[in-house]
Short mmCIF file of C-alpha atoms and ligand atoms in Angstrom, two decimals:
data_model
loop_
_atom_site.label_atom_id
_atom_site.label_comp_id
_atom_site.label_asym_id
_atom_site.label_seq_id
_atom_site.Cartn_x
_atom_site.Cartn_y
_atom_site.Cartn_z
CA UNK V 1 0.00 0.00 0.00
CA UNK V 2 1.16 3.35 -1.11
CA UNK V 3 1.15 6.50 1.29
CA UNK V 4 -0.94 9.08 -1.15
CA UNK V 5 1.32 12.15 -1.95
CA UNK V 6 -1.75 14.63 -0.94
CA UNK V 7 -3.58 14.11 2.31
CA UNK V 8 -7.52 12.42 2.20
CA UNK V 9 -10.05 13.59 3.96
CA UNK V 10 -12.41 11.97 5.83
CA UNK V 11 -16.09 13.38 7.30
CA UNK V 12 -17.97 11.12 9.18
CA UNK V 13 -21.63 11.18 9.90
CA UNK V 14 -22.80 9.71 13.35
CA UNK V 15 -25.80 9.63 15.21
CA UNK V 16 -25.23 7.73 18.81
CA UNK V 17 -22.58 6.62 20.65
CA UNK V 18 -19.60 7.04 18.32
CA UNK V 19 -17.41 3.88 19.31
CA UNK V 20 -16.56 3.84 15.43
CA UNK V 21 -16.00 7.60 15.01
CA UNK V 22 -13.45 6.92 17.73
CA UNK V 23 -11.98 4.09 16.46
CA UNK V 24 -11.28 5.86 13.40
CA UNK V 25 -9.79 8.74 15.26
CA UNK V 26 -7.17 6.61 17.46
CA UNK V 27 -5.86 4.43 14.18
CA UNK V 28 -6.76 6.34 11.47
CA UNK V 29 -6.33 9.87 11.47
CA UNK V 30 -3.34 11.78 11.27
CA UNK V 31 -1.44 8.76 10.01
CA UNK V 32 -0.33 7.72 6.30
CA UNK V 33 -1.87 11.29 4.92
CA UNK V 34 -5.91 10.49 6.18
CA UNK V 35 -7.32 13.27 8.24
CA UNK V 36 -10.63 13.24 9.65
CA UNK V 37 -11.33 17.12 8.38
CA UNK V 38 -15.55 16.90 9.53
CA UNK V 39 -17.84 15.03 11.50
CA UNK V 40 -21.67 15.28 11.45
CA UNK V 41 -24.56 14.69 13.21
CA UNK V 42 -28.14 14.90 12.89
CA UNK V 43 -28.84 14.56 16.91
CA UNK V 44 -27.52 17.47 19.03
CA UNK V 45 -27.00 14.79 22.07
CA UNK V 46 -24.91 12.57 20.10
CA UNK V 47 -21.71 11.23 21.61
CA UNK V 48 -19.73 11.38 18.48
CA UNK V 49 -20.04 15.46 18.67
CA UNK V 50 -18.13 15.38 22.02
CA UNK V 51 -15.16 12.87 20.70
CA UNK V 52 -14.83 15.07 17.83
CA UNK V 53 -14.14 17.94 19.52
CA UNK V 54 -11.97 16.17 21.95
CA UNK V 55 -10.13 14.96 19.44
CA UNK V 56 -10.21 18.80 18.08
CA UNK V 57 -11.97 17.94 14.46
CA UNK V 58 -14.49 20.40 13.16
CA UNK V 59 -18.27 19.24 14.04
CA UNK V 60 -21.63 20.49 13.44
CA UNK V 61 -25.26 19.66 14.01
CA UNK V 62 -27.82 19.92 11.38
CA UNK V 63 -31.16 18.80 12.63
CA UNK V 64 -33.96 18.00 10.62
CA UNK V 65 -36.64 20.20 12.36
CA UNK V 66 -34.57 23.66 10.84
CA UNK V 67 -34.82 22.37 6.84
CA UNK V 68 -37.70 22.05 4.70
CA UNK V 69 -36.86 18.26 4.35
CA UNK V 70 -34.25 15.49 4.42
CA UNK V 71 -33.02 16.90 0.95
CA UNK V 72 -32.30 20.08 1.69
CA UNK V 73 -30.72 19.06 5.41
CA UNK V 74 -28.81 16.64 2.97
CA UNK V 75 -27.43 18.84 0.91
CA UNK V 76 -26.53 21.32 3.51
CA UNK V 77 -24.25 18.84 5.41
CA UNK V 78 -22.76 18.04 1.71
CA UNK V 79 -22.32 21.65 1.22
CA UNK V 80 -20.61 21.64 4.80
CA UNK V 81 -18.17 18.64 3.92
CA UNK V 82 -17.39 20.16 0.72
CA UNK V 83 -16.19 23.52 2.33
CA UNK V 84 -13.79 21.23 4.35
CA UNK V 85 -12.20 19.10 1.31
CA UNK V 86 -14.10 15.97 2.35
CA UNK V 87 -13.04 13.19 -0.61
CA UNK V 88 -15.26 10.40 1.80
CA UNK V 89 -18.02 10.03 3.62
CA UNK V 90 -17.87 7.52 6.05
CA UNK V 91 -21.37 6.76 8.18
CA UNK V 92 -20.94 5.65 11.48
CA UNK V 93 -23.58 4.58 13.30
CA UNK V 94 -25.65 7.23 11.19
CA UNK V 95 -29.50 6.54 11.63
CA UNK V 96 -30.95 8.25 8.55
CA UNK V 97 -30.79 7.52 4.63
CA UNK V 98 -28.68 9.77 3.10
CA UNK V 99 -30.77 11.88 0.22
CA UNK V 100 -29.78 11.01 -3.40
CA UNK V 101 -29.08 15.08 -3.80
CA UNK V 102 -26.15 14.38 -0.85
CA UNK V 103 -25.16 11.24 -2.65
CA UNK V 104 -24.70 12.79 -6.42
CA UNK V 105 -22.13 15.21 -4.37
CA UNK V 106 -20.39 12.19 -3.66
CA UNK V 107 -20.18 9.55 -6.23
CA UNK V 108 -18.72 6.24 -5.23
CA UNK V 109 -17.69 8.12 -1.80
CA UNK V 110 -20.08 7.22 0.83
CA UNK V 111 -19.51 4.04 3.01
CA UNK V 112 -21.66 2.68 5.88
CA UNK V 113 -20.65 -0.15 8.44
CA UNK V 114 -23.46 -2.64 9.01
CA UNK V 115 -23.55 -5.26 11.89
CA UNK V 116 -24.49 -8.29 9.86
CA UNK V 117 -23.40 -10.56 6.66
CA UNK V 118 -25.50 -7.74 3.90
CA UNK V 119 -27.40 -8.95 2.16
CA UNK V 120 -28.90 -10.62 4.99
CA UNK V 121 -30.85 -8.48 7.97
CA UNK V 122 -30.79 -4.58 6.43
CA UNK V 123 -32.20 -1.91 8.01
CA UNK V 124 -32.67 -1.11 12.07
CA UNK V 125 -32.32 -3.11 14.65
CA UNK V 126 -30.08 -5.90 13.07
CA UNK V 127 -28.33 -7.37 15.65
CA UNK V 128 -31.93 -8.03 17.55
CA UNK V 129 -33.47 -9.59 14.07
CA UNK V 130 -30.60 -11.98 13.95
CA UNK V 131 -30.44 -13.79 17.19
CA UNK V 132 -34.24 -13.63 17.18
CA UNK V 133 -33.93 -15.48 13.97
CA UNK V 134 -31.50 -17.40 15.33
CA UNK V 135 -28.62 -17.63 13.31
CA UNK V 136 -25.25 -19.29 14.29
CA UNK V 137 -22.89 -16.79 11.89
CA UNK V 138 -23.22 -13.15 12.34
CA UNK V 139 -20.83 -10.01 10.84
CA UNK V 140 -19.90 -6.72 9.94
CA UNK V 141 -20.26 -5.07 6.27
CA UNK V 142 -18.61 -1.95 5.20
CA UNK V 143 -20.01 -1.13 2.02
CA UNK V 144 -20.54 1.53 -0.73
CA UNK V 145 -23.72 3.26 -0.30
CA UNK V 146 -26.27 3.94 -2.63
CA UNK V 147 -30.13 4.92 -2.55
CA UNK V 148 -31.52 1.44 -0.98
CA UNK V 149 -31.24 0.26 2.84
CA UNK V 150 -27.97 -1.36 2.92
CA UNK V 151 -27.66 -2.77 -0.70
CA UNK V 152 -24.82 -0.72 -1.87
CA UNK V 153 -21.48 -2.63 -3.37
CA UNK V 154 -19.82 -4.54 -0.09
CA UNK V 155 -16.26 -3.21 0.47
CA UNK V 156 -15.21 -5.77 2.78
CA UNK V 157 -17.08 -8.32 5.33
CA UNK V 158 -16.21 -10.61 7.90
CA UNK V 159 -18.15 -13.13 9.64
CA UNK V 160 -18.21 -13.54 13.42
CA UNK V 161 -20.02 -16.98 15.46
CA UNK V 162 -23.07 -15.71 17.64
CA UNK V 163 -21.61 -16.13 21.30
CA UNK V 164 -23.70 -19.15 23.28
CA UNK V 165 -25.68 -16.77 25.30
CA UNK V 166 -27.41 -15.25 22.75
CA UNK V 167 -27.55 -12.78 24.24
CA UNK V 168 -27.60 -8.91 22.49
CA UNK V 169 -25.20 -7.23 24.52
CA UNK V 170 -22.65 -9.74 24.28
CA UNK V 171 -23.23 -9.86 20.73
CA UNK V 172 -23.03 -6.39 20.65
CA UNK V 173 -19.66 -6.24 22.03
CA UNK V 174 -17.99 -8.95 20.00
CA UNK V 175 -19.31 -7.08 17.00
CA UNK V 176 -17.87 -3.60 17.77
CA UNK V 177 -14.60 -5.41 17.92
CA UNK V 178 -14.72 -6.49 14.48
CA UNK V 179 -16.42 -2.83 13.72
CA UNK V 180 -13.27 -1.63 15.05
CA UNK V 181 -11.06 -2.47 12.77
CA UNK V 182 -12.94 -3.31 9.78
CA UNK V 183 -13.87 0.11 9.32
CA UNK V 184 -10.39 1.83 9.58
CA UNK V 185 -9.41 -0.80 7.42
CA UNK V 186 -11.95 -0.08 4.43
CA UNK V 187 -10.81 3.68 5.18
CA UNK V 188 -7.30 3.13 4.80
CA UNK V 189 -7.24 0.74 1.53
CA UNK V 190 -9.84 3.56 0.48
CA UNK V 191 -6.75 5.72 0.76
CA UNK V 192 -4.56 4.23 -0.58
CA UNK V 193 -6.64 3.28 -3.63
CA UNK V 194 -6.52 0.21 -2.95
CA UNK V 195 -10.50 0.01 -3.87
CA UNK V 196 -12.06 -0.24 -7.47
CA UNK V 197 -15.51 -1.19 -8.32
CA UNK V 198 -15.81 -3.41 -11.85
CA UNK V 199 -16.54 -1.07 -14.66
CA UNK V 200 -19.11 -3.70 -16.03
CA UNK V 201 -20.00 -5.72 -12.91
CA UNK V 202 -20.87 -2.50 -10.68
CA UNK V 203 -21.82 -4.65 -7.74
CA UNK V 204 -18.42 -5.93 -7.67
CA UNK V 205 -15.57 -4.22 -5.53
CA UNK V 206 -12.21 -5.47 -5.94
CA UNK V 207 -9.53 -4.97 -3.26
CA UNK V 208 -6.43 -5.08 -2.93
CA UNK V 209 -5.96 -8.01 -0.72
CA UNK V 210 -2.18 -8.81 -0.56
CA UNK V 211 -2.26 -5.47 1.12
CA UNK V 212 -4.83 -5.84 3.65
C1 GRF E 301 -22.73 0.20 14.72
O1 GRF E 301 -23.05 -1.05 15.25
C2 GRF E 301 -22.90 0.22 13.23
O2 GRF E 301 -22.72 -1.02 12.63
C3 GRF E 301 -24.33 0.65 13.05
O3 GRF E 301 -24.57 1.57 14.10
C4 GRF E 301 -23.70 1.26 15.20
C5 GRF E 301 -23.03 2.54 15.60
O4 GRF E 301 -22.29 2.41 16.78
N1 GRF E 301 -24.55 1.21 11.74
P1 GRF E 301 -21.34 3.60 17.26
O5 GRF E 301 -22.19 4.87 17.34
O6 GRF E 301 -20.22 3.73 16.29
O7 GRF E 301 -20.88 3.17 18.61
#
């Protein structure tokens, strides 16, 4: 993998808790030329604000309830990300769709983090659908967004067993570990260009893997 010769910037969207937004800030920025330059959030109380500015990265609110809609909130926190350099969008934990006006801003440069094997259990409250399903084999998927729930390209995945208990904290917590570092890694090889979707086969991501 090849440092780039300019830095990349990275703005993250997050609505909660921010244990992603953080891992990103301890192993990802300020190393190998990525800099988180923005983070975003469309809930005042969230967590992620706070590590941002600990971590001293710009940060900014835009709630819903001061646009006209979801478009035009959209585009202002595109307009916002722009104004810092932002080259990708990473959403952490972010608990909206992102409008197709944002996404046209950002083509092929938006990336989510899922907790489960996509296409399997999309949408809210994963983690509770699968061990009320009951599967054995859970994960994490970073993938490319688009305008569906979860059905953009996948970047990279990795499968996880569902600990004994079944129970949804636990599960929770062995996920975030693989969270952790899947997501700094998709950032990274993103980087480095180490990441090409198929011209023909658009579904299709190739990687870089000797590098990973
Ligand atoms: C993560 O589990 C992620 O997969 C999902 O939302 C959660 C965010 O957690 N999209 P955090 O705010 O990063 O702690």
């Amino acid at each position: 993998m090849h440092p780039p010769a300019e830095e990349f910037r990275v703005g993250v969207l997050a609505s909660g808790a921010g244990t992603n937004l953080q891992a990103i800030l301890d192993t990802v920025h300020g190393r190998d030329g990525i800099v988180v330059a923005a983070v975003a959030s469309n809930n005042s109380e969230a967590r992620a604000l706070e590590r941002a500015r600990k971590a001293g990265v710009e940060h900014a609110v835009f709630e819903r309830g001061e646009y006209r809609d979801r478009g035009e909130r959209d585009l202002a926190i595109a307009d916002w990300l722009k104004s810092l350099g932002v080259d990708l969008v990473v959403l952490a934990g972010y608990m909206e769709l992102v409008a197709s006006e944002f996404l046209a801003k950002f083509p092929n440069s938006v990336i989510n983090i899922h907790p489960a094997l996509l296409p399997a259990f999309p949408g809210l409250h994963a983690i509770e659908k699968q061990l009320e399903y009951g599967v054995k084999v859970t994960g994490v998927t970073v993938h490319f967004v688009d305008e569906g729930v979860d059905t953009g390209p996948i970047i990279l995945q990795e499968a996880m067993p569902v600990p004994s208990s079944h129970d949804p904290d636990e599960t929770l917590k062995l996920l975030h570990v693989v969270e952790h570092r899947l997501l700094p890694q998709a950032i990274r090889l993103i980087a480095a260009g180490a990441v090409r979707i198929d011209d023909t086969r658009t579904r299709i991501v190739h990687v870089e893997e000797e590098d990973r």
